Coordinates of C-alpha atoms in Angstrom, one line a residue:
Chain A
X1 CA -2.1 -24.9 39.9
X2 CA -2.9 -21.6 40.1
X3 CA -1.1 -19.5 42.5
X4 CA -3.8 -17.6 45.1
X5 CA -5.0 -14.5 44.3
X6 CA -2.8 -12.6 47.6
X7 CA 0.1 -14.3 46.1
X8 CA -0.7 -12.9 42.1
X9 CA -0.4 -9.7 44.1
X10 CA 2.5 -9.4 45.6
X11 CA 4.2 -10.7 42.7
X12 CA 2.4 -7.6 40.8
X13 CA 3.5 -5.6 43.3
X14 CA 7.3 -7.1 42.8
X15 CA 7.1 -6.8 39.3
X16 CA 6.0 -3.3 39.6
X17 CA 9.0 -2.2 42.1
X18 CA 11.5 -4.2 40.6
X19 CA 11.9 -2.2 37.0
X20 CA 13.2 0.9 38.8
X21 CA 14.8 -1.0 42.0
X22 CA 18.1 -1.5 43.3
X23 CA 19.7 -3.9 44.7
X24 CA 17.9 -4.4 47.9
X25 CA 14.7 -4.8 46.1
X26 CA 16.2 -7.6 44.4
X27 CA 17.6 -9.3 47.5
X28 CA 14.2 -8.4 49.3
X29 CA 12.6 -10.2 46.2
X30 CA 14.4 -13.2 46.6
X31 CA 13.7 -13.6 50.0
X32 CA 10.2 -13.3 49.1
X33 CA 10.9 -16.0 46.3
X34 CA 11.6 -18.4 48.9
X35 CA 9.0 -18.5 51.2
X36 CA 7.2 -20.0 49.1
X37 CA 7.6 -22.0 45.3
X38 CA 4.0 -20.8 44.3
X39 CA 5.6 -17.4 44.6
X40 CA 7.9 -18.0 41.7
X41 CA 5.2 -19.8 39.6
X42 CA 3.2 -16.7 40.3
X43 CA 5.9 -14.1 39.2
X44 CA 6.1 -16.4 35.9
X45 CA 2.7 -15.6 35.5
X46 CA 3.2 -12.0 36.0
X47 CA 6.3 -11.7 33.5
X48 CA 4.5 -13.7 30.6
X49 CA 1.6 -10.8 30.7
X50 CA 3.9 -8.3 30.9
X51 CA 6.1 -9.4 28.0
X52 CA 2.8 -9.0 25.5
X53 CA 1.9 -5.9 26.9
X54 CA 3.4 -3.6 23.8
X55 CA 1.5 -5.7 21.3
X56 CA -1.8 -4.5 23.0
X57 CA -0.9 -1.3 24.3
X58 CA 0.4 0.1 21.1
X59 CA -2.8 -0.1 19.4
X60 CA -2.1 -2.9 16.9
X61 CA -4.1 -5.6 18.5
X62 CA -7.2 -6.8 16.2
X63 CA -10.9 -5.3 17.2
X64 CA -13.3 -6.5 19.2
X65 CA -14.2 -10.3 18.9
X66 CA -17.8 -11.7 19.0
X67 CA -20.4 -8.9 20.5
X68 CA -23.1 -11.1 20.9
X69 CA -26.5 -9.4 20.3
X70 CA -27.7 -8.6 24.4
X71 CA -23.8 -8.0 25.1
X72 CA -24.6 -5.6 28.1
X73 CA -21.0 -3.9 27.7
X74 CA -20.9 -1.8 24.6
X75 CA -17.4 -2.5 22.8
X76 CA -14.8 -0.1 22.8
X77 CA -14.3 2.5 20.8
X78 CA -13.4 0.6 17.1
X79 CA -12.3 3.2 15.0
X80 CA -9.1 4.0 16.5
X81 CA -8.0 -0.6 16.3
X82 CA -10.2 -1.4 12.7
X83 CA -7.5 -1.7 10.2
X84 CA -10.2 -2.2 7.3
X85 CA -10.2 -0.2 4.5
X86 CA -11.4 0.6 1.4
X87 CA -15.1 1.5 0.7
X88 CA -16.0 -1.2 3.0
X89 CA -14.5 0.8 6.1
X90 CA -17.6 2.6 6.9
X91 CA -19.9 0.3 6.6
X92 CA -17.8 -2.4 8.3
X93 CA -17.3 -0.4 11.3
X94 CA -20.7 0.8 11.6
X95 CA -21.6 -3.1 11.8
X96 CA -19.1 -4.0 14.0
X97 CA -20.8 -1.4 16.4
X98 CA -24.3 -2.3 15.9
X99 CA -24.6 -5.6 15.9
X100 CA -27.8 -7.7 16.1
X101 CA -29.8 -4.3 15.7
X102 CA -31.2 -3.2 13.0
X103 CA -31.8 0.5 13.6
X104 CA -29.1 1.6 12.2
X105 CA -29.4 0.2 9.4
X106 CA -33.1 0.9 9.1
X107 CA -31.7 4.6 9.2
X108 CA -29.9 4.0 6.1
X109 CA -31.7 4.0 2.7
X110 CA -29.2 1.9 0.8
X111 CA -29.4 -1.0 2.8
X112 CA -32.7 -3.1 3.0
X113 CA -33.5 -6.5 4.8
X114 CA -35.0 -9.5 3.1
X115 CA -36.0 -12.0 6.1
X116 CA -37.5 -15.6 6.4
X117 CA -40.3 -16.3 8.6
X118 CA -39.9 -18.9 11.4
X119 CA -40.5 -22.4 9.6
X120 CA -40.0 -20.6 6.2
X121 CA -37.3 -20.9 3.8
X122 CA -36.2 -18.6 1.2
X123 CA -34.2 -18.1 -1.7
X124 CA -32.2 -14.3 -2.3
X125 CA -30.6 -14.1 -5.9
X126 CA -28.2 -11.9 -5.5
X127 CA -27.2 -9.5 -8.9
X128 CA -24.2 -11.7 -9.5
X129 CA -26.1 -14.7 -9.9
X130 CA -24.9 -15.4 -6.0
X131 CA -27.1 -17.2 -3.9
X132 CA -28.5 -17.2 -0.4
X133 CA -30.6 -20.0 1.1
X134 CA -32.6 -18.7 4.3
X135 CA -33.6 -20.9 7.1
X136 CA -36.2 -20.0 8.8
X137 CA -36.7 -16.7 11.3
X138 CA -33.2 -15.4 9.5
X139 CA -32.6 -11.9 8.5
X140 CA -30.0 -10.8 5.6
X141 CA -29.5 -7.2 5.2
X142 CA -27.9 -6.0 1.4
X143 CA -26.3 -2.9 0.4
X144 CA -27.8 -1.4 -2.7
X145 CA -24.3 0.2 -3.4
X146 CA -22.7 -2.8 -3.1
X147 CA -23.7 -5.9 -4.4
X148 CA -20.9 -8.1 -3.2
X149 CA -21.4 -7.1 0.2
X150 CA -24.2 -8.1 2.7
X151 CA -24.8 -8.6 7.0
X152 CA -26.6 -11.9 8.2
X153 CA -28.1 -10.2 11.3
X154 CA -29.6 -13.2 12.5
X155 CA -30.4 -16.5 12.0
X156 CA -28.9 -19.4 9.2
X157 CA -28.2 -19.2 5.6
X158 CA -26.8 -21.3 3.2
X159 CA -24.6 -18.8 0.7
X160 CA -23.6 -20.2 -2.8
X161 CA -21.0 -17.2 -3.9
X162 CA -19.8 -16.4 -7.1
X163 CA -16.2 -16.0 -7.1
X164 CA -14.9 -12.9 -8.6
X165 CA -11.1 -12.3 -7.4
X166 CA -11.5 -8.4 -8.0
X167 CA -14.5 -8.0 -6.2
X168 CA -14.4 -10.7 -3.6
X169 CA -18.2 -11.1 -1.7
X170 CA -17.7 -10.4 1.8
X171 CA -20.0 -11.2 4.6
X172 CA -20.3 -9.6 8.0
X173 CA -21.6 -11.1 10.5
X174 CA -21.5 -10.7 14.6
X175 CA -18.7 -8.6 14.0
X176 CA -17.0 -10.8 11.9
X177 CA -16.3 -10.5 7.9
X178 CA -16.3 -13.5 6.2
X179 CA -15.0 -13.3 2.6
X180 CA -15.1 -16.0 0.3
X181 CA -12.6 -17.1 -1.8
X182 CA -15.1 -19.1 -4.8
X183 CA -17.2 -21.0 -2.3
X184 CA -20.1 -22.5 -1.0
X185 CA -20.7 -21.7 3.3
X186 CA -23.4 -22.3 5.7
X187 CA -23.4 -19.4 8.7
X188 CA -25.2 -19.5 11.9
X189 CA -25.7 -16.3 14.2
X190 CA -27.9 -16.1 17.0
X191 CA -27.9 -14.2 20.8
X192 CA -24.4 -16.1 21.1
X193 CA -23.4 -18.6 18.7
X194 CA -21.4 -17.8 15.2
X195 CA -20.6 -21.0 13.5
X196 CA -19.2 -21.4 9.7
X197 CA -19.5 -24.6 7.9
X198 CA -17.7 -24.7 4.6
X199 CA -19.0 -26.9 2.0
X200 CA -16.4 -25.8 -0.8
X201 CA -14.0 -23.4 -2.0
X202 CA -12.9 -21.4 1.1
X203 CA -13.4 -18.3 3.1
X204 CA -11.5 -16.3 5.0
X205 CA -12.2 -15.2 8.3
X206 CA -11.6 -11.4 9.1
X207 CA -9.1 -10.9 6.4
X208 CA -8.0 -7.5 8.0
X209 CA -7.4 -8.9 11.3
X210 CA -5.3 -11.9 12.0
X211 CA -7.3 -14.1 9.1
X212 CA -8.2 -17.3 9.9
X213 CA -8.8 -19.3 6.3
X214 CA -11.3 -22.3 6.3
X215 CA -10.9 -25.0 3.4
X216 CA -13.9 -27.2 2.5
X217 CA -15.0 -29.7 5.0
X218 CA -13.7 -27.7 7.9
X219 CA -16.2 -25.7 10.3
X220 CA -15.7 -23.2 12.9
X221 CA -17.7 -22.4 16.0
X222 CA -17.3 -19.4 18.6
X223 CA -19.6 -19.6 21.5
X224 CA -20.1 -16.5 23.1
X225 CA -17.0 -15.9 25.9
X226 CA -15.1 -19.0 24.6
X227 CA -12.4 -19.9 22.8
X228 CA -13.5 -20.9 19.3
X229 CA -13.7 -24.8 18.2
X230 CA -12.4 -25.7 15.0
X231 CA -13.6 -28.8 13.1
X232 CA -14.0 -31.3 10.1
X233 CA -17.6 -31.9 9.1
X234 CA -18.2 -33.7 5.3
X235 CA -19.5 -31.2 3.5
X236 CA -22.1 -33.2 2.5
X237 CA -23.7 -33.7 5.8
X238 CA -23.6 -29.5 6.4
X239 CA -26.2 -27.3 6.3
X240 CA -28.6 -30.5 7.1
X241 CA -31.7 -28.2 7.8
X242 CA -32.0 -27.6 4.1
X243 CA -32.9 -31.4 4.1
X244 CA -34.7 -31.2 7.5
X245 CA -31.6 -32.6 10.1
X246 CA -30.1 -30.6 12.8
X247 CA -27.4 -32.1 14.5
X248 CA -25.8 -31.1 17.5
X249 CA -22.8 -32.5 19.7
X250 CA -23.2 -31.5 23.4
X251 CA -25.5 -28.2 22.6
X252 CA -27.7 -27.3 25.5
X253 CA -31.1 -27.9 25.0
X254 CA -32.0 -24.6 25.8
X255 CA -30.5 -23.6 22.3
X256 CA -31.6 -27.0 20.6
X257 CA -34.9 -25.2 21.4
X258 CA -34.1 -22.2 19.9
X259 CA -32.9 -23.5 16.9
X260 CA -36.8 -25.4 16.8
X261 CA -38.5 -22.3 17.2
X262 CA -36.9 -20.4 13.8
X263 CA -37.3 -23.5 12.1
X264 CA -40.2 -25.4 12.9
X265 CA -42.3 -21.3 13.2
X266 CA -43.5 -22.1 16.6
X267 CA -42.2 -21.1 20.0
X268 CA -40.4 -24.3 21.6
X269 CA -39.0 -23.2 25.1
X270 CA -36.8 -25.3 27.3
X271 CA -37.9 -26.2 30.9
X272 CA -35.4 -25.4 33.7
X273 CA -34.9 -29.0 34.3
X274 CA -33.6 -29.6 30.9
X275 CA -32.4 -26.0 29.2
X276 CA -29.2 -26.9 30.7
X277 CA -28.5 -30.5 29.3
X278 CA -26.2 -30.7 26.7
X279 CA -27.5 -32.4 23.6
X280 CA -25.7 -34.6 21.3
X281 CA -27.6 -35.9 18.1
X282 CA -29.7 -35.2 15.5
X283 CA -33.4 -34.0 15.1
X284 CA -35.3 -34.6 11.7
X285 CA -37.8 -31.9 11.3
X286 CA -41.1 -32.6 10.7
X287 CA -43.1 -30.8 8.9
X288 CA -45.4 -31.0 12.0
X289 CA -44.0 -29.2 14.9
X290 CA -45.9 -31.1 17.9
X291 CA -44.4 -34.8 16.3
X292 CA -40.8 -32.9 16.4
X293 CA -40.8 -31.5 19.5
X294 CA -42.0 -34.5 20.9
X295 CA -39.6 -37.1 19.4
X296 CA -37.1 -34.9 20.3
X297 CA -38.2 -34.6 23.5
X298 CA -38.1 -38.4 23.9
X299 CA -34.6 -38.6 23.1
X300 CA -33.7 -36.7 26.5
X301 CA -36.2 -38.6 28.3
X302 CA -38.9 -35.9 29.2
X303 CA -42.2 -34.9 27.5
X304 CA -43.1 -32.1 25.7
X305 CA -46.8 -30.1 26.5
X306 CA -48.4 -27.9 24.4
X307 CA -48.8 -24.8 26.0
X308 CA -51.5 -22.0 24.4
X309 CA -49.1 -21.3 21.2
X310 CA -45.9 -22.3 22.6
X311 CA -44.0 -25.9 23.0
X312 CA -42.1 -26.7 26.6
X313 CA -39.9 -29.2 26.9
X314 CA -39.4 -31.0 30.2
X315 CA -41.3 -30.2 33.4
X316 CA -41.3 -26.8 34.5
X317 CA -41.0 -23.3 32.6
X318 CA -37.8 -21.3 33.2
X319 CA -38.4 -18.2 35.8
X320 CA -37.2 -15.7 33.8
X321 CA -36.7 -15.1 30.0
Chain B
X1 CA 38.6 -13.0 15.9
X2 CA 36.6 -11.3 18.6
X3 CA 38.7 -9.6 20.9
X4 CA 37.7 -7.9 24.6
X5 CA 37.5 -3.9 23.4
X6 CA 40.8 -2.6 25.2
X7 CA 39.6 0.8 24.9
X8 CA 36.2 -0.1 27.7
X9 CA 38.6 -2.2 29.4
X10 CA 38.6 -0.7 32.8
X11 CA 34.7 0.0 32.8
X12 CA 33.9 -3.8 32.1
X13 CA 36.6 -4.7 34.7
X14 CA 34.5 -2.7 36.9
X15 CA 31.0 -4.2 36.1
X16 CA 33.1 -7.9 35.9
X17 CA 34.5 -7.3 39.4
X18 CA 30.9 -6.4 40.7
X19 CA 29.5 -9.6 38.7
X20 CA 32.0 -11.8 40.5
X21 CA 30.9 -10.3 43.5
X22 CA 27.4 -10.7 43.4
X23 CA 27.4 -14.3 41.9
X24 CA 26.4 -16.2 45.1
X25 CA 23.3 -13.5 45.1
X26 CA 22.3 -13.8 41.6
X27 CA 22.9 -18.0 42.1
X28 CA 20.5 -17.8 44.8
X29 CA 17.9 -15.6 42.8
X30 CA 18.3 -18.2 40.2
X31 CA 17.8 -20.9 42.5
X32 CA 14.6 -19.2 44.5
X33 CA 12.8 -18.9 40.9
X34 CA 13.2 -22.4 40.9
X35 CA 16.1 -22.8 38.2
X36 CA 17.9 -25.7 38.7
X37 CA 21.3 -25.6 39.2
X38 CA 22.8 -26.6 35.8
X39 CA 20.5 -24.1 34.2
X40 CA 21.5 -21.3 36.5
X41 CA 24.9 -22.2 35.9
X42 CA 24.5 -21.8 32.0
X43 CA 22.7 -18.6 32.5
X44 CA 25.3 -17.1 34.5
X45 CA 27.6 -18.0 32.0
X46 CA 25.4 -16.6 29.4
X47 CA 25.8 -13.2 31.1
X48 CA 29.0 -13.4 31.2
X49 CA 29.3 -13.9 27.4
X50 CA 26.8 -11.3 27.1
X51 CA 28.4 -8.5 29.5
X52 CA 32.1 -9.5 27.3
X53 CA 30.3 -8.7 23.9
X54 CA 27.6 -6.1 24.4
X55 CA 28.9 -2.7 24.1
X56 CA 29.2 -1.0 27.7
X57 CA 26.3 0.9 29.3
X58 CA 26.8 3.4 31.6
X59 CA 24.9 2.0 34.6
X60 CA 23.5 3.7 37.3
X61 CA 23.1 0.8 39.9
X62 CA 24.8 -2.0 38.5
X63 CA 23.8 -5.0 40.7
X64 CA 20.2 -3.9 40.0
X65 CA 21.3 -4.4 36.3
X66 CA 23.2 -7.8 36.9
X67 CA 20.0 -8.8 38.8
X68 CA 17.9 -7.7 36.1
X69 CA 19.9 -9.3 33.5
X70 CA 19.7 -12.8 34.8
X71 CA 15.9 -12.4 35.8
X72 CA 15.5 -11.7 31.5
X73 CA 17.8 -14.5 30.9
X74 CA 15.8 -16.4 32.9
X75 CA 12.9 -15.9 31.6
X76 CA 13.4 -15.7 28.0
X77 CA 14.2 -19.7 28.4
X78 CA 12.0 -20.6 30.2
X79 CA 9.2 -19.1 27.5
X80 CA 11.0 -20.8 25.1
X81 CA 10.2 -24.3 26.2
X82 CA 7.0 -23.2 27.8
X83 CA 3.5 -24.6 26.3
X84 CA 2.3 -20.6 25.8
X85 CA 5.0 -19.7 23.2
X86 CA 3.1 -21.6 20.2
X87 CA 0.2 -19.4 21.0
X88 CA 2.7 -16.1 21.9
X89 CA 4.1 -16.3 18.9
X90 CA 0.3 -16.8 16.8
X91 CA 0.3 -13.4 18.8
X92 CA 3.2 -11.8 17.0
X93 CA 1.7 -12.9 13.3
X94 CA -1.3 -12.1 14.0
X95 CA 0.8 -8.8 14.7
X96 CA 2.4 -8.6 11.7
X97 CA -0.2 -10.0 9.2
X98 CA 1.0 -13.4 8.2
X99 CA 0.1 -16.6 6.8
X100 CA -3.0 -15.4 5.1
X101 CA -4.5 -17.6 3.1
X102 CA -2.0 -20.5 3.7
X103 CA -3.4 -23.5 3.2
X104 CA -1.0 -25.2 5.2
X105 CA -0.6 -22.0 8.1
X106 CA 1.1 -23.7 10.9
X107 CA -2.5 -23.8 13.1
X108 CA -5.9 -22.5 12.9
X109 CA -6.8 -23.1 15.9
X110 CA -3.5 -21.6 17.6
X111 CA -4.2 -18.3 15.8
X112 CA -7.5 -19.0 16.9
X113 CA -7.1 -19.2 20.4
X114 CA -4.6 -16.0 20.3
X115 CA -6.5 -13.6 18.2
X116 CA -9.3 -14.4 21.4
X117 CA -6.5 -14.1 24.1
X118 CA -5.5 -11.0 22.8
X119 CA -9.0 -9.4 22.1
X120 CA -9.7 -10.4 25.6
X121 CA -6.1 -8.7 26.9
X122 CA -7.7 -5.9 24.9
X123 CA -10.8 -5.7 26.5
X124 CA -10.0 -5.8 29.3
X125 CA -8.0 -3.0 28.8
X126 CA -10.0 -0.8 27.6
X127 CA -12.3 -1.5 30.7
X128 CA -9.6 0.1 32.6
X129 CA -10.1 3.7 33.7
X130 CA -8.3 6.5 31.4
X131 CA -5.7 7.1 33.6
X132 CA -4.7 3.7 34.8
X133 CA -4.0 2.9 31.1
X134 CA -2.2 6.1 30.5
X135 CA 0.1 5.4 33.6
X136 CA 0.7 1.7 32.0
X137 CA 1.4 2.9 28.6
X138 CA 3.7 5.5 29.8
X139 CA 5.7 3.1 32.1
X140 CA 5.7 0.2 29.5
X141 CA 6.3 1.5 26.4
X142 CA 7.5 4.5 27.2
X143 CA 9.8 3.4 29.8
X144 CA 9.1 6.8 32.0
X145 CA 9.9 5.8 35.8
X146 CA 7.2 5.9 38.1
X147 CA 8.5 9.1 39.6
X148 CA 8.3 10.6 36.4
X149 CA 4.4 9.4 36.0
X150 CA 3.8 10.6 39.2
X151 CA 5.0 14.4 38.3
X152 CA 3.2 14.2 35.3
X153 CA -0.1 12.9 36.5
X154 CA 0.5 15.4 39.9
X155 CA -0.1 12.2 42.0
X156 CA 1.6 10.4 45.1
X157 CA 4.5 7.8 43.8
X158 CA 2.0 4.8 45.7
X159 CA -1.0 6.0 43.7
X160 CA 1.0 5.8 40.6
X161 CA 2.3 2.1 42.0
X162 CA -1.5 1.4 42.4
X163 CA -2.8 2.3 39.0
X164 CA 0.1 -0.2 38.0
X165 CA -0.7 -2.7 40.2
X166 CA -4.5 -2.9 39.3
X167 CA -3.6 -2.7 35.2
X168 CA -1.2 -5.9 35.9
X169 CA -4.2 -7.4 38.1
X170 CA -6.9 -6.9 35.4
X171 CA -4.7 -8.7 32.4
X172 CA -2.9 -11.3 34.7
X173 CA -6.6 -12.4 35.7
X174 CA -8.1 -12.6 32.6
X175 CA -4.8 -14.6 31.0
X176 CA -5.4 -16.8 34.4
X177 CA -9.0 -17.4 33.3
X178 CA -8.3 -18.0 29.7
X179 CA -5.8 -20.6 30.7
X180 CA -8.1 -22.2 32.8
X181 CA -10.5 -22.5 30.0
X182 CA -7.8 -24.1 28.2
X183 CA -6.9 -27.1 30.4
X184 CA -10.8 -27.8 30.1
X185 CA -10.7 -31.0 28.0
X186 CA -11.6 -29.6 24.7
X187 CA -13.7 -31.2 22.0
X188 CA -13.2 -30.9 17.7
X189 CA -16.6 -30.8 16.3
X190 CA -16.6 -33.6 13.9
X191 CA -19.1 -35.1 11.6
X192 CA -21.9 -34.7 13.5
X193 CA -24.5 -36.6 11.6
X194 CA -25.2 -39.8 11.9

């Protein structure tokens, strides 16, 4: 299906030639052509880049998309793509470069943090009567200057928004901005997951840049270095682990665990025989960790040991990490 | 109504008589970049139209023009029954701004899936050294010939072909891979809860 790299190149190398050629380039290029069909398919290939190449070049396209937390390669300067503005800019743009950390922030006086401890919940009142909803081992970071305006820098929260038209609340997030539009929203962010359930009223997605809206009963999840899944979820069943059930389709249990550890407050680790598995169901958390861990272990068919503090699933402990 | 310009007469005579000429060449272009026959026939026909009604351009080397011409002609159909152009043209709103807050926007997920493609096109761009980016900007948007990038930058006319080549590399890969990713069956998350 997809021409061979040797073959990508010479077509490069015809597409380069051929802007300025003349006519025995072209006839040398069709020679070329038909040696072999794959050569054509391959020059395709090459044309259909080449045709959106203004669009990025020219400094329009949209910034950055998810920076996950241990991203190893910095993002690209923003400043120069961000097209958000107002009093927001700054900030935004500061977030968008920072993400996961908190020094930054910690640098700044006007912002503070109000976290949940693993396997604790908590509820943030905001000023304008705005609520947040905290799962556990999550961290929400406010602006003292702005009210309407806060960073989820890690973890899952449940956010009941006000809606105020002139002063919409807007959320950032991974390097995303979420504002609401009158709405009720659970939002997940970890190392590389950023996933949006809407449980009414709607938000928009990165309103500056290409906005994607979401309507109630619609969900949204971007796994780092893939394409993002849309969905339809009822709303009632969303944000389950406010009523103790996570539910996961095909979620490798290496993150399954993860998602144990902030919310049960002890550390569950995947084996390497299982972290890989993909998971598809849902866990009822109990308010004892071990009988969690353990049911859920029996659902993949493995056991769980207890381990000095810690929780492994499956047989052997992962090598690294 | 429309009426051949008498005035350019003998210049499109000129660029006619060459068109005539090279029509078995350009047939067999068409035909190597697998058009079939009917379609090449209606292209040709469309240049034809085209060469009748546009006004005349002084031309430099016109069969490298009529070649030209039909390779566009070419291509613009063929991206306009291709499965990309949903997702090209989520590129161009995205571009321009649209369909916010639609409830009914033609498709998340297609603006989606190109808001990604073209942060990744981006990316990788920007991963590019300085002056391989500076070359591509300056021979794509700018149009400057390669000669001229090479007096600029004070480097060989096959360096300059190289920093070319390895932008086009870089974006053609990562568009390859995003494809690939694509034709992976893909799943909606649905109610999840039992």
């Amino acid at each position: 299906m997809t021409p061979a790299i040797d073959t990508l190149e010479a077509a490069i190398a015809w597409h380069v030639r051929l802007r300025d050629g003349d006519e025995g380039d072209w006839l040398a290029f069709t020679t070329w052509l038909e040696e072999d069909a794959d050569h054509s398919r391959a020059f395709d290939q090459v044309s259909a880049t080449d045709r959106l190449l203004p669009a990025v070049l020219d400094g329009r396209s949209p910034a950055v998309l998810p920076v996950a937390v241990n991203d190893d390669h910095p993002p690209a300067p923003l400043g120069r793509r961000l097209r958000w503005s107002g009093p927001l800019a700054a900030v935004a743009a500061g977030l968008a470069i920072i993400v996961g950390t908190t020094t930054w922030w910690a640098a700044q006086p006007q912002f503070y943090a109000v976290e949940s401890p693993p396997g604790e919940h908590r509820t943030v009142t905001m000023p304008d009567g705005s609520t947040a909803l905290l799962s556990g081992g999550t961290r929400l970071v406010f602006d003292r200057n702005n009210p309407r305006f806060a960073e989820l820098a890690g973890g899952e929260a449940l956010f009941t928004v006000r809606h105020d038209s002139s002063r919409p609340f807007s959320l950032a997030a991974g390097g995303h901005i979420v504002r609401d539009v009158g709405t009720a929203f659970n939002l997940l962010l970890d190392a590389d997951r950023f996933s949006i359930e809407v449980l009414h009223g709607a938000v928009l997605l990165d309103p500056e840049r290409g906005p994607v809206r979401l309507g109630a009963g619609q969900t949204l999840a971007a796994e780092n270095g893939r394409p993002s899944l849309i969905g339809r979820k009822n709303p009632s069943t969303m944000a389950g682990w406010k009523r103790g059930v996570l539910s996961y389709s095909e979620v490798k249990v290496e993150r399954v665990a993860r998602d144990l550890s902030r919310h049960l407050g002890v550390q569950v680790v995947a084996g390497a025989d299982v972290a890989e598995v993909p998971f598809t169901g849902s866990i009822h958390l109990d308010p004892a960790a071990g009988a969690t861990v353990r049911a859920f272990s029996a659902t993949l068919g493995t056991q769980a040991r207890q381990d000095g503090q810690k929780w492994v699933i499956g047989r052997a402990i992962r090598a690294s990490r | 109504m429309s009426s051949i310009n008498p005035s350019a007469g003998s210049d499109r005579s000129g660029l006619f008589g060459i068109f005539i000429e090279c029509r078995p060449a350009l047939l067999r272009l068409l035909a190597a970049r697998q058009a079939a026959p009917d379609e090449a026939e209606d292209i040709l026909q469309e240049l034809f139209l085209k060469l009748r009604s546009d006004g005349m351009v002084p031309v430099a080397e016109p069969r490298a023009y009529l070649f030209r011409a039909v390779e566009n002609l070419l291509i613009d159909r063929r991206r306009s029954s291709s499965r990309r152009t949903l997702r090209e043209d989520a590129w161009t709103g995205l571009q321009a701004g649209s369909g916010l807050g639609t409830d009914d926007a033609p498709s998340i997920e297609q603006t989606l899936i190109a808001r990604e493609e073209l942060a990744a096109v981006t990316r990788a761009i920007t991963a590019l050294p300085d002056r391989t980016v500076h070359a591509l900007r300056r021979y794509r948007i700018d149009g400057a010939s390669q000669r001229e990038i090479a007096q600029e930058m004070g480097i060989s006319l096959s360096a300059v072909e190289k920093h070319l080549q390895k932008a086009y590399k870089a974006l053609v890969e990562i568009r390859s891979a995003i494809d690939a990713d694509l034709s992976a069956p893909r799943r909606q998350i649905s109610d999840r809860e039992s």
